[in-house]
């Protein structure tokens, strides 16, 4: 492996471009060497900007690179992650690991067969200073009883489909809450109300998701994909001896013109910029040491199992979440 990791990025849309720029300009120990996108012109523009080369196929990119970032659409993640595992390439795979439990399981099975962890999952909230402070603060407030979460998007980024809301967007919540609590879910309920004004016929938005955990905590999540006013993520932990409130993660409060307030970002890139950069640096550092960082393929599978149970729960009351035994590779 080179001293400076030669990274290949698959998919140069919103997040692939942001990761490639961050790897090139903000992260040490790596450079973007190869790009592939199904839309070659999009990848060509970014390649010219960053001085990277265009790979003719995903397979070529994988074998030419020291390590790979997968930032293609959800449906491609499992197939491309399997290619990376077959070539023994450390990989940062964007969330979700896969939209379906079956596909996500094939990746975990392949990694277990390999006997070596190579996949890191792009659950970047684990690197967000707000969430990290929440997690480290929990012991001081006692046993978590309830977690209240708000997940609002300005507009549904890939069109509003209720199942996609759960498997693509709320999947961040499924991951971060089990990470925060160090606990596993046992059931999920999805409560629906009158759809908001920008909800297509037959779809549901906003949703309330309520999860129970083995440790007895309640996790409640408002997911509102077409909230319009801006992008906002909030989290409050109610524990036996106190509460912790992350607020909306903005660190600057402005007082001016007899008003008090702060900006609301339009996109996740604004809110989680720091987390994405920290995630990439941690992944590059871990790759140099032959390790993974942050969430694993196993975490990706558990999040996909939880999200699909939530899809099954729509209109059906509480649905059990059955998490299989964790393979020793992920102990
Ligand atoms: N971690 C996060 O917070 C976060 C934020 C945004 C997106 N994402 C994830 O990143 C992925 C990409 O999202 P996006 O918003 O950048 O989407 P996007 O539509 O902006 O970009 C996707 C790119 O992939 C390309 N593509 C399509 N098929 C491909 C294939 N078979 N191989 C390679 N490239 C292909 C498209 O041409 C496009 O350029 C999604 O899975 C999404 O869930 C994660």
GROMACS .gro file of N, CA, C and O in nm, residues 103-188:
model
  344
  103UNK      N    1  -2.962  -0.829   0.058
  103UNK     CA    2  -2.838  -0.778  -0.002
  103UNK      C    3  -2.736  -0.743   0.106
  103UNK      O    4  -2.616  -0.770   0.091
  104UNK      N    5  -2.782  -0.679   0.213
  104UNK     CA    6  -2.689  -0.641   0.321
  104UNK      C    7  -2.625  -0.766   0.382
  104UNK      O    8  -2.506  -0.767   0.415
  105UNK      N    9  -2.704  -0.874   0.392
  105UNK     CA   10  -2.652  -0.998   0.449
  105UNK      C   11  -2.542  -1.056   0.362
  105UNK      O   12  -2.443  -1.113   0.413
  106UNK      N   13  -2.555  -1.043   0.228
  106UNK     CA   14  -2.451  -1.101   0.140
  106UNK      C   15  -2.316  -1.033   0.169
  106UNK      O   16  -2.212  -1.098   0.161
  107UNK      N   17  -2.318  -0.905   0.201
  107UNK     CA   18  -2.191  -0.834   0.227
  107UNK      C   19  -2.131  -0.882   0.359
  107UNK      O   20  -2.011  -0.912   0.367
  108UNK      N   21  -2.214  -0.889   0.463
  108UNK     CA   22  -2.163  -0.937   0.592
  108UNK      C   23  -2.111  -1.080   0.578
  108UNK      O   24  -2.002  -1.114   0.626
  109UNK      N   25  -2.185  -1.166   0.508
  109UNK     CA   26  -2.142  -1.305   0.490
  109UNK      C   27  -2.007  -1.310   0.418
  109UNK      O   28  -1.918  -1.389   0.455
  110UNK      N   29  -1.992  -1.228   0.313
  110UNK     CA   30  -1.866  -1.229   0.236
  110UNK      C   31  -1.750  -1.182   0.324
  110UNK      O   32  -1.640  -1.237   0.317
  111UNK      N   33  -1.776  -1.083   0.409
  111UNK     CA   34  -1.669  -1.032   0.495
  111UNK      C   35  -1.633  -1.136   0.601
  111UNK      O   36  -1.514  -1.157   0.633
  112UNK      N   37  -1.735  -1.202   0.654
  112UNK     CA   38  -1.709  -1.308   0.754
  112UNK      C   39  -1.629  -1.421   0.688
  112UNK      O   40  -1.532  -1.472   0.746
  113UNK      N   41  -1.665  -1.459   0.564
  113UNK     CA   42  -1.591  -1.565   0.493
  113UNK      C   43  -1.445  -1.524   0.473
  113UNK      O   44  -1.354  -1.605   0.482
  114UNK      N   45  -1.426  -1.394   0.444
  114UNK     CA   46  -1.289  -1.344   0.423
  114UNK      C   47  -1.210  -1.348   0.554
  114UNK      O   48  -1.088  -1.360   0.555
  115UNK      N   49  -1.284  -1.334   0.666
  115UNK     CA   50  -1.220  -1.340   0.798
  115UNK      C   51  -1.148  -1.212   0.834
  115UNK      O   52  -1.064  -1.208   0.924
  116UNK      N   53  -1.186  -1.103   0.765
  116UNK     CA   54  -1.114  -0.977   0.787
  116UNK      C   55  -1.211  -0.862   0.761
  116UNK      O   56  -1.285  -0.867   0.662
  117UNK      N   57  -1.212  -0.761   0.848
  117UNK     CA   58  -1.302  -0.648   0.828
  117UNK      C   59  -1.238  -0.547   0.735
  117UNK      O   60  -1.131  -0.494   0.762
  118UNK      N   61  -1.308  -0.518   0.625
  118UNK     CA   62  -1.257  -0.420   0.529
  118UNK      C   63  -1.356  -0.306   0.505
  118UNK      O   64  -1.321  -0.203   0.449
  119UNK      N   65  -1.482  -0.326   0.545
  119UNK     CA   66  -1.585  -0.226   0.514
  119UNK      C   67  -1.609  -0.135   0.634
  119UNK      O   68  -1.634  -0.182   0.745
  120UNK      N   69  -1.603  -0.004   0.609
  120UNK     CA   70  -1.650   0.095   0.706
  120UNK      C   71  -1.776   0.158   0.647
  120UNK      O   72  -1.781   0.184   0.527
  121UNK      N   73  -1.877   0.179   0.731
  121UNK     CA   74  -2.004   0.234   0.682
  121UNK      C   75  -2.011   0.383   0.705
  121UNK      O   76  -1.969   0.429   0.811
  122UNK      N   77  -2.068   0.455   0.609
  122UNK     CA   78  -2.069   0.602   0.616
  122UNK      C   79  -2.172   0.660   0.712
  122UNK      O   80  -2.241   0.757   0.676
  123UNK      N   81  -2.183   0.603   0.831
  123UNK     CA   82  -2.269   0.663   0.933
  123UNK      C   83  -2.187   0.771   1.005
  123UNK      O   84  -2.138   0.752   1.117
  124UNK      N   85  -2.175   0.887   0.938
  124UNK     CA   86  -2.080   0.990   0.982
  124UNK      C   87  -2.121   1.058   1.111
  124UNK      O   88  -2.039   1.123   1.176
  125UNK      N   89  -2.249   1.042   1.151
  125UNK     CA   90  -2.290   1.108   1.276
  125UNK      C   91  -2.206   1.061   1.394
  125UNK      O   92  -2.193   1.131   1.495
  126UNK      N   93  -2.153   0.938   1.384
  126UNK     CA   94  -2.068   0.887   1.493
  126UNK      C   95  -1.943   0.974   1.511
  126UNK      O   96  -1.874   0.961   1.612
  127UNK      N   97  -1.912   1.058   1.411
  127UNK     CA   98  -1.795   1.146   1.419
  127UNK      C   99  -1.834   1.292   1.444
  127UNK      O  100  -1.750   1.380   1.441
  128UNK      N  101  -1.963   1.318   1.462
  128UNK     CA  102  -2.013   1.454   1.483
  128UNK      C  103  -1.987   1.496   1.628
  128UNK      O  104  -2.021   1.422   1.722
  129UNK      N  105  -1.925   1.613   1.648
  129UNK     CA  106  -1.895   1.655   1.786
  129UNK      C  107  -2.020   1.659   1.875
  129UNK      O  108  -2.011   1.627   1.995
  130UNK      N  109  -2.135   1.696   1.821
  130UNK     CA  110  -2.257   1.701   1.901
  130UNK      C  111  -2.297   1.563   1.951
  130UNK      O  112  -2.321   1.542   2.072
  131UNK      N  113  -2.302   1.466   1.861
  131UNK     CA  114  -2.339   1.330   1.903
  131UNK      C  115  -2.232   1.268   1.992
  131UNK      O  116  -2.263   1.193   2.085
  132UNK      N  117  -2.103   1.299   1.964
  132UNK     CA  118  -1.997   1.243   2.049
  132UNK      C  119  -2.010   1.297   2.192
  132UNK      O  120  -1.993   1.223   2.290
  133UNK      N  121  -2.044   1.427   2.203
  133UNK     CA  122  -2.062   1.486   2.337
  133UNK      C  123  -2.183   1.425   2.407
  133UNK      O  124  -2.180   1.399   2.528
  134UNK      N  125  -2.289   1.400   2.330
  134UNK     CA  126  -2.408   1.336   2.390
  134UNK      C  127  -2.371   1.201   2.448
  134UNK      O  128  -2.404   1.169   2.562
  135UNK      N  129  -2.301   1.119   2.366
  135UNK     CA  130  -2.268   0.982   2.409
  135UNK      C  131  -2.179   0.984   2.533
  135UNK      O  132  -2.205   0.912   2.629
  136UNK      N  133  -2.078   1.072   2.529
  136UNK     CA  134  -1.987   1.071   2.645
  136UNK      C  135  -2.054   1.131   2.768
  136UNK      O  136  -2.012   1.105   2.881
  137UNK      N  137  -2.162   1.210   2.749
  137UNK     CA  138  -2.229   1.272   2.864
  137UNK      C  139  -2.331   1.181   2.931
  137UNK      O  140  -2.375   1.209   3.044
  138UNK      N  141  -2.368   1.072   2.867
  138UNK     CA  142  -2.477   0.989   2.921
  138UNK      C  143  -2.446   0.934   3.061
  138UNK      O  144  -2.534   0.941   3.150
  139UNK      N  145  -2.325   0.884   3.089
  139UNK     CA  146  -2.303   0.829   3.224
  139UNK      C  147  -2.334   0.929   3.336
  139UNK      O  148  -2.379   0.890   3.444
  140UNK      N  149  -2.317   1.058   3.310
  140UNK     CA  150  -2.340   1.159   3.415
  140UNK      C  151  -2.488   1.183   3.442
  140UNK      O  152  -2.523   1.244   3.544
  141UNK      N  153  -2.577   1.140   3.352
  141UNK     CA  154  -2.720   1.165   3.376
  141UNK      C  155  -2.797   1.036   3.404
  141UNK      O  156  -2.920   1.036   3.414
  142UNK      N  157  -2.725   0.926   3.416
  142UNK     CA  158  -2.791   0.803   3.459
  142UNK      C  159  -2.833   0.712   3.345
  142UNK      O  160  -2.775   0.714   3.237
  143UNK      N  161  -2.939   0.634   3.368
  143UNK     CA  162  -2.982   0.533   3.271
  143UNK      C  163  -3.077   0.597   3.169
  143UNK      O  164  -3.179   0.654   3.208
  144UNK      N  165  -3.045   0.590   3.039
  144UNK     CA  166  -3.135   0.649   2.939
  144UNK      C  167  -3.272   0.583   2.940
  144UNK      O  168  -3.282   0.460   2.942
  145UNK      N  169  -3.376   0.667   2.941
  145UNK     CA  170  -3.513   0.615   2.942
  145UNK      C  171  -3.583   0.642   2.810
  145UNK      O  172  -3.655   0.557   2.757
  146UNK      N  173  -3.564   0.763   2.758
  146UNK     CA  174  -3.628   0.803   2.632
  146UNK      C  175  -3.528   0.884   2.551
  146UNK      O  176  -3.454   0.965   2.608
  147UNK      N  177  -3.526   0.861   2.419
  147UNK     CA  178  -3.449   0.950   2.331
  147UNK      C  179  -3.546   1.011   2.231
  147UNK      O  180  -3.620   0.939   2.164
  148UNK      N  181  -3.549   1.144   2.226
  148UNK     CA  182  -3.633   1.217   2.130
  148UNK      C  183  -3.545   1.262   2.014
  148UNK      O  184  -3.441   1.326   2.036
  149UNK      N  185  -3.585   1.229   1.893
  149UNK     CA  186  -3.506   1.268   1.775
  149UNK      C  187  -3.593   1.343   1.675
  149UNK      O  188  -3.710   1.308   1.655
  150UNK      N  189  -3.533   1.442   1.611
  150UNK     CA  190  -3.598   1.513   1.501
  150UNK      C  191  -3.508   1.502   1.379
  150UNK      O  192  -3.388   1.528   1.388
  151UNK      N  193  -3.565   1.460   1.267
  151UNK     CA  194  -3.489   1.446   1.142
  151UNK      C  195  -3.572   1.513   1.033
  151UNK      O  196  -3.671   1.457   0.987
  152UNK      N  197  -3.534   1.635   0.997
  152UNK     CA  198  -3.612   1.708   0.896
  152UNK      C  199  -3.523   1.744   0.778
  152UNK      O  200  -3.412   1.795   0.797
  153UNK      N  201  -3.572   1.717   0.658
  153UNK     CA  202  -3.503   1.758   0.535
  153UNK      C  203  -3.580   1.874   0.473
  153UNK      O  204  -3.703   1.879   0.482
  154UNK      N  205  -3.506   1.963   0.407
  154UNK     CA  206  -3.573   2.070   0.335
  154UNK      C  207  -3.669   2.009   0.232
  154UNK      O  208  -3.786   2.044   0.225
  155UNK      N  209  -3.615   1.918   0.151
  155UNK     CA  210  -3.697   1.847   0.052
  155UNK      C  211  -3.639   1.707   0.038
  155UNK      O  212  -3.517   1.688   0.048
  156UNK      N  213  -3.726   1.608   0.014
  156UNK     CA  214  -3.680   1.469   0.000
  156UNK      C  215  -3.579   1.463  -0.115
  156UNK      O  216  -3.614   1.495  -0.228
  157UNK      N  217  -3.454   1.422  -0.088
  157UNK     CA  218  -3.350   1.436  -0.189
  157UNK      C  219  -3.368   1.346  -0.310
  157UNK      O  220  -3.324   1.381  -0.420
  158UNK      N  221  -3.433   1.232  -0.294
  158UNK     CA  222  -3.448   1.140  -0.409
  158UNK      C  223  -3.596   1.118  -0.442
  158UNK      O  224  -3.635   1.014  -0.493
  159UNK      N  225  -3.680   1.218  -0.411
  159UNK     CA  226  -3.825   1.203  -0.431
  159UNK      C  227  -3.883   1.135  -0.308
  159UNK      O  228  -3.814   1.060  -0.238
  160UNK      N  229  -4.011   1.165  -0.280
  160UNK     CA  230  -4.068   1.111  -0.156
  160UNK      C  231  -4.136   0.976  -0.177
  160UNK      O  232  -4.240   0.966  -0.242
  161UNK      N  233  -4.072   0.871  -0.125
  161UNK     CA  234  -4.133   0.738  -0.118
  161UNK      C  235  -4.120   0.695   0.027
  161UNK      O  236  -4.010   0.701   0.083
  162UNK      N  237  -4.229   0.650   0.085
  162UNK     CA  238  -4.229   0.625   0.229
  162UNK      C  239  -4.124   0.521   0.270
  162UNK      O  240  -4.051   0.540   0.369
  163UNK      N  241  -4.112   0.413   0.191
  163UNK     CA  242  -4.013   0.309   0.227
  163UNK      C  243  -3.871   0.367   0.220
  163UNK      O  244  -3.787   0.339   0.306
  164UNK      N  245  -3.847   0.452   0.119
  164UNK     CA  246  -3.715   0.514   0.103
  164UNK      C  247  -3.683   0.607   0.221
  164UNK      O  248  -3.568   0.618   0.265
  165UNK      N  249  -3.785   0.674   0.272
  165UNK     CA  250  -3.767   0.760   0.390
  165UNK      C  251  -3.702   0.679   0.503
  165UNK      O  252  -3.611   0.725   0.571
  166UNK      N  253  -3.748   0.554   0.517
  166UNK     CA  254  -3.700   0.471   0.628
  166UNK      C  255  -3.566   0.405   0.595
  166UNK      O  256  -3.476   0.403   0.678
  167UNK      N  257  -3.551   0.351   0.472
  167UNK     CA  258  -3.428   0.275   0.441
  167UNK      C  259  -3.313   0.365   0.401
  167UNK      O  260  -3.197   0.324   0.407
  168UNK      N  261  -3.342   0.490   0.359
  168UNK     CA  262  -3.234   0.579   0.314
  168UNK      C  263  -3.205   0.690   0.414
  168UNK      O  264  -3.089   0.718   0.444
  169UNK      N  265  -3.308   0.757   0.466
  169UNK     CA  266  -3.285   0.875   0.552
  169UNK      C  267  -3.291   0.840   0.700
  169UNK      O  268  -3.195   0.865   0.775
  170UNK      N  269  -3.403   0.781   0.743
  170UNK     CA  270  -3.415   0.748   0.886
  170UNK      C  271  -3.312   0.644   0.926
  170UNK      O  272  -3.288   0.623   1.046
  171UNK      N  273  -3.247   0.581   0.830
  171UNK     CA  274  -3.144   0.481   0.863
  171UNK      C  275  -3.034   0.543   0.949
  171UNK      O  276  -2.975   0.478   1.034
  172UNK      N  277  -3.007   0.674   0.930
  172UNK     CA  278  -2.911   0.742   1.017
  172UNK      C  279  -2.958   0.734   1.163
  172UNK      O  280  -2.878   0.718   1.255
  173UNK      N  281  -3.088   0.751   1.182
  173UNK     CA  282  -3.143   0.749   1.319
  173UNK      C  283  -3.136   0.609   1.378
  173UNK      O  284  -3.105   0.592   1.496
  174UNK      N  285  -3.166   0.507   1.292
  174UNK     CA  286  -3.159   0.370   1.342
  174UNK      C  287  -3.017   0.339   1.389
  174UNK      O  288  -2.996   0.272   1.488
  175UNK      N  289  -2.918   0.388   1.313
  175UNK     CA  290  -2.780   0.361   1.355
  175UNK      C  291  -2.740   0.443   1.477
  175UNK      O  292  -2.686   0.389   1.574
  176UNK      N  293  -2.766   0.574   1.475
  176UNK     CA  294  -2.706   0.659   1.578
  176UNK      C  295  -2.767   0.631   1.716
  176UNK      O  296  -2.699   0.639   1.818
  177UNK      N  297  -2.895   0.593   1.719
  177UNK     CA  298  -2.956   0.569   1.851
  177UNK      C  299  -2.905   0.441   1.916
  177UNK      O  300  -2.883   0.436   2.037
  178UNK      N  301  -2.882   0.335   1.834
  178UNK     CA  302  -2.826   0.214   1.898
  178UNK      C  303  -2.680   0.235   1.938
  178UNK      O  304  -2.632   0.182   2.036
  179UNK      N  305  -2.610   0.322   1.861
  179UNK     CA  306  -2.472   0.358   1.897
  179UNK      C  307  -2.471   0.441   2.025
  179UNK      O  308  -2.392   0.417   2.117
  180UNK      N  309  -2.562   0.539   2.033
  180UNK     CA  310  -2.570   0.625   2.152
  180UNK      C  311  -2.598   0.542   2.277
  180UNK      O  312  -2.535   0.563   2.382
  181UNK      N  313  -2.693   0.451   2.265
  181UNK     CA  314  -2.740   0.376   2.382
  181UNK      C  315  -2.657   0.250   2.406
  181UNK      O  316  -2.669   0.188   2.511
  182UNK      N  317  -2.577   0.210   2.307
  182UNK     CA  318  -2.505   0.083   2.315
  182UNK      C  319  -2.604  -0.029   2.347
  182UNK      O  320  -2.586  -0.105   2.442
  183UNK      N  321  -2.707  -0.037   2.267
  183UNK     CA  322  -2.820  -0.125   2.295
  183UNK      C  323  -2.877  -0.172   2.161
  183UNK      O  324  -2.842  -0.116   2.057
  184UNK      N  325  -2.960  -0.274   2.163
  184UNK     CA  326  -3.023  -0.322   2.039
  184UNK      C  327  -3.175  -0.302   2.048
  184UNK      O  328  -3.233  -0.309   2.157
  185UNK      N  329  -3.238  -0.283   1.933
  185UNK     CA  330  -3.384  -0.265   1.929
  185UNK      C  331  -3.455  -0.399   1.942
  185UNK      O  332  -3.403  -0.503   1.902
  186UNK      N  333  -3.577  -0.391   1.995
  186UNK     CA  334  -3.660  -0.511   2.003
  186UNK      C  335  -3.789  -0.496   1.924
  186UNK      O  336  -3.848  -0.596   1.883
  187UNK      N  337  -3.838  -0.373   1.906
  187UNK     CA  338  -3.961  -0.357   1.828
  187UNK      C  339  -3.966  -0.216   1.770
  187UNK      O  340  -3.895  -0.126   1.815
  188UNK      N  341  -4.050  -0.203   1.668
  188UNK     CA  342  -4.068  -0.072   1.605
  188UNK      C  343  -4.215  -0.051   1.570
  188UNK      O  344  -4.284  -0.145   1.532
   0.00000   0.00000   0.00000
